[in-house]
JSON list of C-alpha atoms in Angstrom, two decimals:
[
{"chain": "A", "resi": 1, "resn": "MET", "atom": "CA", "xyz": [-65.51, -47.75, 58.76]},
{"chain": "A", "resi": 2, "resn": "GLY", "atom": "CA", "xyz": [-65.12, -49.76, 61.96]},
{"chain": "A", "resi": 3, "resn": "ARG", "atom": "CA", "xyz": [-62.27, -49.95, 64.36]},
{"chain": "A", "resi": 4, "resn": "GLY", "atom": "CA", "xyz": [-59.84, -52.83, 64.13]},
{"chain": "A", "resi": 5, "resn": "LYS", "atom": "CA", "xyz": [-59.44, -55.35, 66.89]},
{"chain": "A", "resi": 6, "resn": "ILE", "atom": "CA", "xyz": [-56.62, -54.74, 69.30]},
{"chain": "A", "resi": 7, "resn": "GLU", "atom": "CA", "xyz": [-54.68, -57.33, 71.20]},
{"chain": "A", "resi": 8, "resn": "VAL", "atom": "CA", "xyz": [-55.70, -57.18, 74.86]},
{"chain": "A", "resi": 9, "resn": "LYS", "atom": "CA", "xyz": [-52.48, -57.02, 76.83]},
{"chain": "A", "resi": 10, "resn": "ARG", "atom": "CA", "xyz": [-50.85, -54.65, 79.28]},
{"chain": "A", "resi": 11, "resn": "ILE", "atom": "CA", "xyz": [-49.81, -51.33, 77.76]},
{"chain": "A", "resi": 12, "resn": "GLU", "atom": "CA", "xyz": [-46.13, -50.86, 78.57]},
{"chain": "A", "resi": 13, "resn": "ASN", "atom": "CA", "xyz": [-45.88, -47.10, 78.00]},
{"chain": "A", "resi": 14, "resn": "ASN", "atom": "CA", "xyz": [-46.95, -45.33, 81.22]},
{"chain": "A", "resi": 15, "resn": "THR", "atom": "CA", "xyz": [-48.45, -42.31, 79.49]},
{"chain": "A", "resi": 16, "resn": "SER", "atom": "CA", "xyz": [-50.40, -44.37, 76.97]},
{"chain": "A", "resi": 17, "resn": "ARG", "atom": "CA", "xyz": [-51.60, -46.68, 79.75]},
{"chain": "A", "resi": 18, "resn": "GLN", "atom": "CA", "xyz": [-52.83, -43.71, 81.83]},
{"chain": "A", "resi": 19, "resn": "VAL", "atom": "CA", "xyz": [-54.63, -42.13, 78.87]},
{"chain": "A", "resi": 20, "resn": "THR", "atom": "CA", "xyz": [-56.26, -45.45, 77.96]},
{"chain": "A", "resi": 21, "resn": "PHE", "atom": "CA", "xyz": [-57.30, -45.99, 81.59]},
{"chain": "A", "resi": 22, "resn": "SER", "atom": "CA", "xyz": [-58.92, -42.55, 81.79]},
{"chain": "A", "resi": 23, "resn": "LYS", "atom": "CA", "xyz": [-60.83, -42.97, 78.52]},
{"chain": "A", "resi": 24, "resn": "ARG", "atom": "CA", "xyz": [-61.97, -46.52, 79.21]},
{"chain": "A", "resi": 25, "resn": "ARG", "atom": "CA", "xyz": [-62.90, -45.69, 82.80]},
{"chain": "A", "resi": 26, "resn": "ALA", "atom": "CA", "xyz": [-65.12, -42.88, 81.55]},
{"chain": "A", "resi": 27, "resn": "GLY", "atom": "CA", "xyz": [-66.67, -45.25, 79.00]},
{"chain": "A", "resi": 28, "resn": "LEU", "atom": "CA", "xyz": [-67.22, -47.92, 81.65]},
{"chain": "A", "resi": 29, "resn": "LEU", "atom": "CA", "xyz": [-68.91, -45.44, 83.99]},
{"chain": "A", "resi": 30, "resn": "LYS", "atom": "CA", "xyz": [-71.11, -44.20, 81.14]},
{"chain": "A", "resi": 31, "resn": "LYS", "atom": "CA", "xyz": [-72.12, -47.77, 80.16]},
{"chain": "A", "resi": 32, "resn": "THR", "atom": "CA", "xyz": [-72.78, -48.60, 83.84]},
{"chain": "A", "resi": 33, "resn": "HIS", "atom": "CA", "xyz": [-75.08, -45.59, 84.17]},
{"chain": "A", "resi": 34, "resn": "GLU", "atom": "CA", "xyz": [-76.89, -46.46, 80.91]},
{"chain": "A", "resi": 35, "resn": "LEU", "atom": "CA", "xyz": [-77.42, -50.07, 82.04]},
{"chain": "A", "resi": 36, "resn": "SER", "atom": "CA", "xyz": [-78.83, -48.94, 85.39]},
{"chain": "A", "resi": 37, "resn": "VAL", "atom": "CA", "xyz": [-81.22, -46.44, 83.78]},
{"chain": "A", "resi": 38, "resn": "LEU", "atom": "CA", "xyz": [-82.36, -48.54, 80.81]},
{"chain": "A", "resi": 39, "resn": "CYS", "atom": "CA", "xyz": [-82.81, -51.79, 82.70]},
{"chain": "A", "resi": 40, "resn": "ASP", "atom": "CA", "xyz": [-83.65, -50.42, 86.17]},
{"chain": "A", "resi": 41, "resn": "ALA", "atom": "CA", "xyz": [-80.68, -52.38, 87.56]},
{"chain": "A", "resi": 42, "resn": "GLN", "atom": "CA", "xyz": [-79.03, -51.63, 90.89]},
{"chain": "A", "resi": 43, "resn": "ILE", "atom": "CA", "xyz": [-75.31, -51.42, 90.19]},
{"chain": "A", "resi": 44, "resn": "GLY", "atom": "CA", "xyz": [-72.25, -50.74, 92.27]},
{"chain": "A", "resi": 45, "resn": "LEU", "atom": "CA", "xyz": [-68.94, -50.33, 90.42]},
{"chain": "A", "resi": 46, "resn": "ILE", "atom": "CA", "xyz": [-65.59, -49.92, 92.16]},
{"chain": "A", "resi": 47, "resn": "VAL", "atom": "CA", "xyz": [-62.37, -49.25, 90.23]},
{"chain": "A", "resi": 48, "resn": "PHE", "atom": "CA", "xyz": [-58.89, -48.71, 91.64]},
{"chain": "A", "resi": 49, "resn": "SER", "atom": "CA", "xyz": [-56.29, -47.18, 89.33]},
{"chain": "A", "resi": 50, "resn": "SER", "atom": "CA", "xyz": [-52.75, -48.52, 89.21]},
{"chain": "A", "resi": 51, "resn": "ARG", "atom": "CA", "xyz": [-51.82, -45.62, 91.50]},
{"chain": "A", "resi": 52, "resn": "GLY", "atom": "CA", "xyz": [-54.47, -46.67, 94.01]},
{"chain": "A", "resi": 53, "resn": "LYS", "atom": "CA", "xyz": [-56.99, -43.93, 93.31]},
{"chain": "A", "resi": 54, "resn": "LEU", "atom": "CA", "xyz": [-60.61, -44.99, 93.90]},
{"chain": "A", "resi": 55, "resn": "TYR", "atom": "CA", "xyz": [-63.39, -44.46, 91.35]},
{"chain": "A", "resi": 56, "resn": "GLU", "atom": "CA", "xyz": [-66.91, -45.65, 92.09]},
{"chain": "A", "resi": 57, "resn": "TYR", "atom": "CA", "xyz": [-70.44, -45.55, 90.78]},
{"chain": "A", "resi": 58, "resn": "SER", "atom": "CA", "xyz": [-73.62, -46.54, 92.55]},
{"chain": "A", "resi": 59, "resn": "THR", "atom": "CA", "xyz": [-77.16, -46.49, 91.25]},
{"chain": "A", "resi": 60, "resn": "HIS", "atom": "CA", "xyz": [-79.17, -43.50, 92.44]},
{"chain": "A", "resi": 61, "resn": "PRO", "atom": "CA", "xyz": [-80.64, -43.28, 95.12]},
{"chain": "A", "resi": 62, "resn": "LEU", "atom": "CA", "xyz": [-78.61, -46.12, 96.69]},
{"chain": "A", "resi": 63, "resn": "SER", "atom": "CA", "xyz": [-75.20, -45.64, 98.25]},
{"chain": "A", "resi": 64, "resn": "MET", "atom": "CA", "xyz": [-72.25, -47.93, 97.66]},
{"chain": "A", "resi": 65, "resn": "ALA", "atom": "CA", "xyz": [-72.59, -49.15, 101.27]},
{"chain": "A", "resi": 66, "resn": "GLN", "atom": "CA", "xyz": [-76.23, -50.13, 100.65]},
{"chain": "A", "resi": 67, "resn": "ILE", "atom": "CA", "xyz": [-75.33, -52.01, 97.47]},
{"chain": "A", "resi": 68, "resn": "ILE", "atom": "CA", "xyz": [-72.48, -53.84, 99.22]},
{"chain": "A", "resi": 69, "resn": "GLU", "atom": "CA", "xyz": [-74.79, -54.69, 102.14]},
{"chain": "A", "resi": 70, "resn": "ARG", "atom": "CA", "xyz": [-77.36, -56.10, 99.70]},
{"chain": "A", "resi": 71, "resn": "TYR", "atom": "CA", "xyz": [-74.62, -58.13, 97.99]},
{"chain": "A", "resi": 72, "resn": "LEU", "atom": "CA", "xyz": [-73.44, -59.54, 101.33]},
{"chain": "A", "resi": 73, "resn": "THR", "atom": "CA", "xyz": [-77.01, -60.41, 102.36]},
{"chain": "A", "resi": 74, "resn": "THR", "atom": "CA", "xyz": [-77.78, -62.06, 99.01]},
{"chain": "A", "resi": 75, "resn": "THR", "atom": "CA", "xyz": [-74.60, -64.13, 98.88]},
{"chain": "A", "resi": 76, "resn": "GLY", "atom": "CA", "xyz": [-74.58, -64.90, 102.60]},
{"chain": "A", "resi": 77, "resn": "THR", "atom": "CA", "xyz": [-71.06, -63.53, 102.84]},
{"chain": "A", "resi": 78, "resn": "HIS", "atom": "CA", "xyz": [-69.90, -61.85, 106.03]},
{"chain": "A", "resi": 79, "resn": "ILE", "atom": "CA", "xyz": [-67.04, -59.45, 106.33]},
{"chain": "A", "resi": 80, "resn": "LEU", "atom": "CA", "xyz": [-65.34, -59.85, 109.65]},
{"chain": "A", "resi": 81, "resn": "GLU", "atom": "CA", "xyz": [-64.87, -56.50, 111.21]},
{"chain": "A", "resi": 82, "resn": "HIS", "atom": "CA", "xyz": [-61.50, -56.34, 112.85]},
{"chain": "A", "resi": 83, "resn": "ASP", "atom": "CA", "xyz": [-61.67, -54.01, 115.78]},
{"chain": "A", "resi": 84, "resn": "ASN", "atom": "CA", "xyz": [-58.10, -52.94, 116.28]},
{"chain": "A", "resi": 85, "resn": "ARG", "atom": "CA", "xyz": [-58.82, -50.05, 118.64]},
{"chain": "A", "resi": 86, "resn": "GLU", "atom": "CA", "xyz": [-57.23, -51.94, 121.52]},
{"chain": "A", "resi": 87, "resn": "GLN", "atom": "CA", "xyz": [-54.13, -52.66, 119.45]},
{"chain": "A", "resi": 88, "resn": "ILE", "atom": "CA", "xyz": [-53.90, -48.99, 118.42]},
{"chain": "A", "resi": 89, "resn": "TYR", "atom": "CA", "xyz": [-54.39, -47.89, 122.04]},
{"chain": "A", "resi": 90, "resn": "ASN", "atom": "CA", "xyz": [-51.63, -50.24, 123.22]},
{"chain": "A", "resi": 91, "resn": "GLU", "atom": "CA", "xyz": [-49.27, -49.00, 120.50]},
{"chain": "A", "resi": 92, "resn": "LEU", "atom": "CA", "xyz": [-50.07, -45.40, 121.37]},
{"chain": "A", "resi": 93, "resn": "THR", "atom": "CA", "xyz": [-49.44, -46.07, 125.06]},
{"chain": "A", "resi": 94, "resn": "ARG", "atom": "CA", "xyz": [-46.12, -47.79, 124.25]},
{"chain": "A", "resi": 95, "resn": "MET", "atom": "CA", "xyz": [-45.04, -44.87, 122.06]},
{"chain": "A", "resi": 96, "resn": "ARG", "atom": "CA", "xyz": [-46.01, -42.32, 124.73]},
{"chain": "A", "resi": 97, "resn": "ASN", "atom": "CA", "xyz": [-43.99, -44.20, 127.35]},
{"chain": "A", "resi": 98, "resn": "GLU", "atom": "CA", "xyz": [-41.00, -44.48, 125.01]},
{"chain": "A", "resi": 99, "resn": "THR", "atom": "CA", "xyz": [-41.21, -40.77, 124.20]},
{"chain": "A", "resi": 100, "resn": "HIS", "atom": "CA", "xyz": [-41.41, -39.91, 127.90]},
{"chain": "A", "resi": 101, "resn": "ASN", "atom": "CA", "xyz": [-38.38, -42.08, 128.68]},
{"chain": "A", "resi": 102, "resn": "LEU", "atom": "CA", "xyz": [-36.41, -40.51, 125.83]},
{"chain": "A", "resi": 103, "resn": "GLN", "atom": "CA", "xyz": [-37.29, -37.03, 127.05]},
{"chain": "A", "resi": 104, "resn": "LEU", "atom": "CA", "xyz": [-36.14, -37.97, 130.58]},
{"chain": "A", "resi": 105, "resn": "SER", "atom": "CA", "xyz": [-32.89, -39.36, 129.17]},
{"chain": "A", "resi": 106, "resn": "LEU", "atom": "CA", "xyz": [-32.32, -36.18, 127.20]},
{"chain": "A", "resi": 107, "resn": "GLU", "atom": "CA", "xyz": [-32.97, -34.03, 130.26]},
{"chain": "A", "resi": 108, "resn": "ARG", "atom": "CA", "xyz": [-30.53, -36.14, 132.28]},
{"chain": "A", "resi": 109, "resn": "TYR", "atom": "CA", "xyz": [-27.88, -35.87, 129.55]},
{"chain": "A", "resi": 110, "resn": "LYS", "atom": "CA", "xyz": [-28.27, -32.12, 129.81]},
{"chain": "A", "resi": 111, "resn": "GLY", "atom": "CA", "xyz": [-27.89, -32.35, 133.61]},
{"chain": "A", "resi": 112, "resn": "HIS", "atom": "CA", "xyz": [-31.49, -31.33, 134.33]},
{"chain": "A", "resi": 113, "resn": "ASP", "atom": "CA", "xyz": [-33.80, -33.12, 136.76]},
{"chain": "A", "resi": 114, "resn": "LEU", "atom": "CA", "xyz": [-31.23, -35.44, 138.35]},
{"chain": "A", "resi": 115, "resn": "SER", "atom": "CA", "xyz": [-32.91, -35.17, 141.75]},
{"chain": "A", "resi": 116, "resn": "ASN", "atom": "CA", "xyz": [-35.19, -38.15, 141.08]},
{"chain": "A", "resi": 117, "resn": "ALA", "atom": "CA", "xyz": [-32.50, -40.24, 139.36]},
{"chain": "A", "resi": 118, "resn": "LYS", "atom": "CA", "xyz": [-31.51, -43.51, 141.02]},
{"chain": "A", "resi": 119, "resn": "LEU", "atom": "CA", "xyz": [-27.97, -44.77, 141.40]},
{"chain": "A", "resi": 120, "resn": "GLU", "atom": "CA", "xyz": [-28.50, -47.46, 138.76]},
{"chain": "A", "resi": 121, "resn": "ASP", "atom": "CA", "xyz": [-29.62, -44.71, 136.36]},
{"chain": "A", "resi": 122, "resn": "LEU", "atom": "CA", "xyz": [-26.63, -42.48, 137.13]},
{"chain": "A", "resi": 123, "resn": "ASP", "atom": "CA", "xyz": [-23.88, -45.07, 136.56]},
{"chain": "A", "resi": 124, "resn": "PRO", "atom": "CA", "xyz": [-24.67, -45.65, 132.85]},
{"chain": "A", "resi": 125, "resn": "LEU", "atom": "CA", "xyz": [-25.20, -41.91, 132.42]},
{"chain": "A", "resi": 126, "resn": "GLU", "atom": "CA", "xyz": [-21.77, -41.23, 133.91]},
{"chain": "A", "resi": 127, "resn": "GLN", "atom": "CA", "xyz": [-20.17, -43.81, 131.61]},
{"chain": "A", "resi": 128, "resn": "GLN", "atom": "CA", "xyz": [-21.87, -42.31, 128.56]},
{"chain": "A", "resi": 129, "resn": "LEU", "atom": "CA", "xyz": [-20.78, -38.81, 129.54]},
{"chain": "A", "resi": 130, "resn": "GLU", "atom": "CA", "xyz": [-17.19, -39.97, 130.10]},
{"chain": "A", "resi": 131, "resn": "SER", "atom": "CA", "xyz": [-17.22, -41.65, 126.71]},
{"chain": "A", "resi": 132, "resn": "ALA", "atom": "CA", "xyz": [-18.52, -38.45, 125.13]},
{"chain": "A", "resi": 133, "resn": "ILE", "atom": "CA", "xyz": [-15.84, -36.40, 126.89]},
{"chain": "A", "resi": 134, "resn": "ASN", "atom": "CA", "xyz": [-13.15, -38.77, 125.62]},
{"chain": "A", "resi": 135, "resn": "LYS", "atom": "CA", "xyz": [-14.45, -38.41, 122.06]},
{"chain": "A", "resi": 136, "resn": "VAL", "atom": "CA", "xyz": [-14.47, -34.61, 122.39]},
{"chain": "A", "resi": 137, "resn": "ARG", "atom": "CA", "xyz": [-10.91, -34.62, 123.78]},
{"chain": "A", "resi": 138, "resn": "ALA", "atom": "CA", "xyz": [-9.71, -36.93, 121.00]},
{"chain": "A", "resi": 139, "resn": "ARG", "atom": "CA", "xyz": [-11.21, -34.64, 118.35]},
{"chain": "A", "resi": 140, "resn": "LYS", "atom": "CA", "xyz": [-9.76, -31.56, 120.07]},
{"chain": "A", "resi": 141, "resn": "PHE", "atom": "CA", "xyz": [-6.31, -33.18, 120.19]},
{"chain": "A", "resi": 142, "resn": "GLN", "atom": "CA", "xyz": [-6.60, -34.14, 116.51]},
{"chain": "A", "resi": 143, "resn": "LEU", "atom": "CA", "xyz": [-7.45, -30.54, 115.54]},
{"chain": "A", "resi": 144, "resn": "LEU", "atom": "CA", "xyz": [-4.64, -29.14, 117.71]},
{"chain": "A", "resi": 145, "resn": "GLN", "atom": "CA", "xyz": [-2.22, -31.60, 116.13]},
{"chain": "A", "resi": 146, "resn": "GLN", "atom": "CA", "xyz": [-3.31, -30.49, 112.65]},
{"chain": "A", "resi": 147, "resn": "GLN", "atom": "CA", "xyz": [-2.81, -26.84, 113.60]},
{"chain": "A", "resi": 148, "resn": "LEU", "atom": "CA", "xyz": [0.63, -27.62, 115.04]},
{"chain": "A", "resi": 149, "resn": "ASP", "atom": "CA", "xyz": [1.62, -29.49, 111.86]},
{"chain": "A", "resi": 150, "resn": "ASN", "atom": "CA", "xyz": [0.42, -26.54, 109.75]},
{"chain": "A", "resi": 151, "resn": "LEU", "atom": "CA", "xyz": [2.40, -24.09, 111.88]},
{"chain": "A", "resi": 152, "resn": "GLN", "atom": "CA", "xyz": [5.53, -26.24, 111.62]},
{"chain": "A", "resi": 153, "resn": "ARG", "atom": "CA", "xyz": [5.18, -26.37, 107.81]},
{"chain": "A", "resi": 154, "resn": "THR", "atom": "CA", "xyz": [4.72, -22.59, 107.76]},
{"chain": "A", "resi": 155, "resn": "VAL", "atom": "CA", "xyz": [7.86, -22.07, 109.88]},
{"chain": "A", "resi": 156, "resn": "ILE", "atom": "CA", "xyz": [9.86, -24.36, 107.60]},
{"chain": "A", "resi": 157, "resn": "LEU", "atom": "CA", "xyz": [8.60, -22.57, 104.47]},
{"chain": "A", "resi": 158, "resn": "HIS", "atom": "CA", "xyz": [9.41, -19.16, 105.99]},
{"chain": "A", "resi": 159, "resn": "SER", "atom": "CA", "xyz": [12.91, -20.22, 107.00]},
{"chain": "A", "resi": 160, "resn": "LEU", "atom": "CA", "xyz": [13.54, -21.61, 103.51]},
{"chain": "A", "resi": 161, "resn": "PHE", "atom": "CA", "xyz": [12.23, -18.39, 102.01]},
{"chain": "A", "resi": 162, "resn": "PHE", "atom": "CA", "xyz": [14.45, -16.21, 104.21]},
{"chain": "A", "resi": 163, "resn": "HIS", "atom": "CA", "xyz": [17.40, -18.52, 103.62]},
{"chain": "A", "resi": 164, "resn": "ASN", "atom": "CA", "xyz": [16.97, -18.08, 99.85]},
{"chain": "A", "resi": 165, "resn": "ILE", "atom": "CA", "xyz": [16.73, -14.30, 100.23]},
{"chain": "A", "resi": 166, "resn": "ASN", "atom": "CA", "xyz": [19.91, -14.25, 102.30]},
{"chain": "A", "resi": 167, "resn": "MET", "atom": "CA", "xyz": [21.71, -16.38, 99.70]},
{"chain": "A", "resi": 168, "resn": "HIS", "atom": "CA", "xyz": [20.76, -13.94, 96.93]},
{"chain": "A", "resi": 169, "resn": "LEU", "atom": "CA", "xyz": [21.89, -10.96, 98.97]},
{"chain": "A", "resi": 170, "resn": "LEU", "atom": "CA", "xyz": [25.34, -12.44, 99.57]}
]
């Protein structure tokens, strides 16, 4: 009894799709190996899963790089190698400078190492510190006001309590 034909379309259920991928990938790798052995074919197979995991097969004794190189030579295709070492170096240098400047700023905020600071560096620092002090004072005043309000409510409740006790005693 043979298997029935299935409609070839995307499997919506994630679990079913993953199971089908694993089984069919294994079958594809097996068929690829059989084809290479039976027909003495040089094969390179690359598969990326939906999660980005790489699966590959290359005919023994060749490596995938050798098969790709042969493909490029045969088709006359060239892959432009983008050397981005300079770009990475520039980004690294920029990030190091930014980190250094942030560390200096932090040290200055703490009051350390102000001996090398210039006047134009100290004015904004002074303004930021004054702003911070004002925020701290505002929060402190707010908390003191809340405590005062709580104490006033407590005094009122106590006086009402004692007033009621005095009224019952009379």
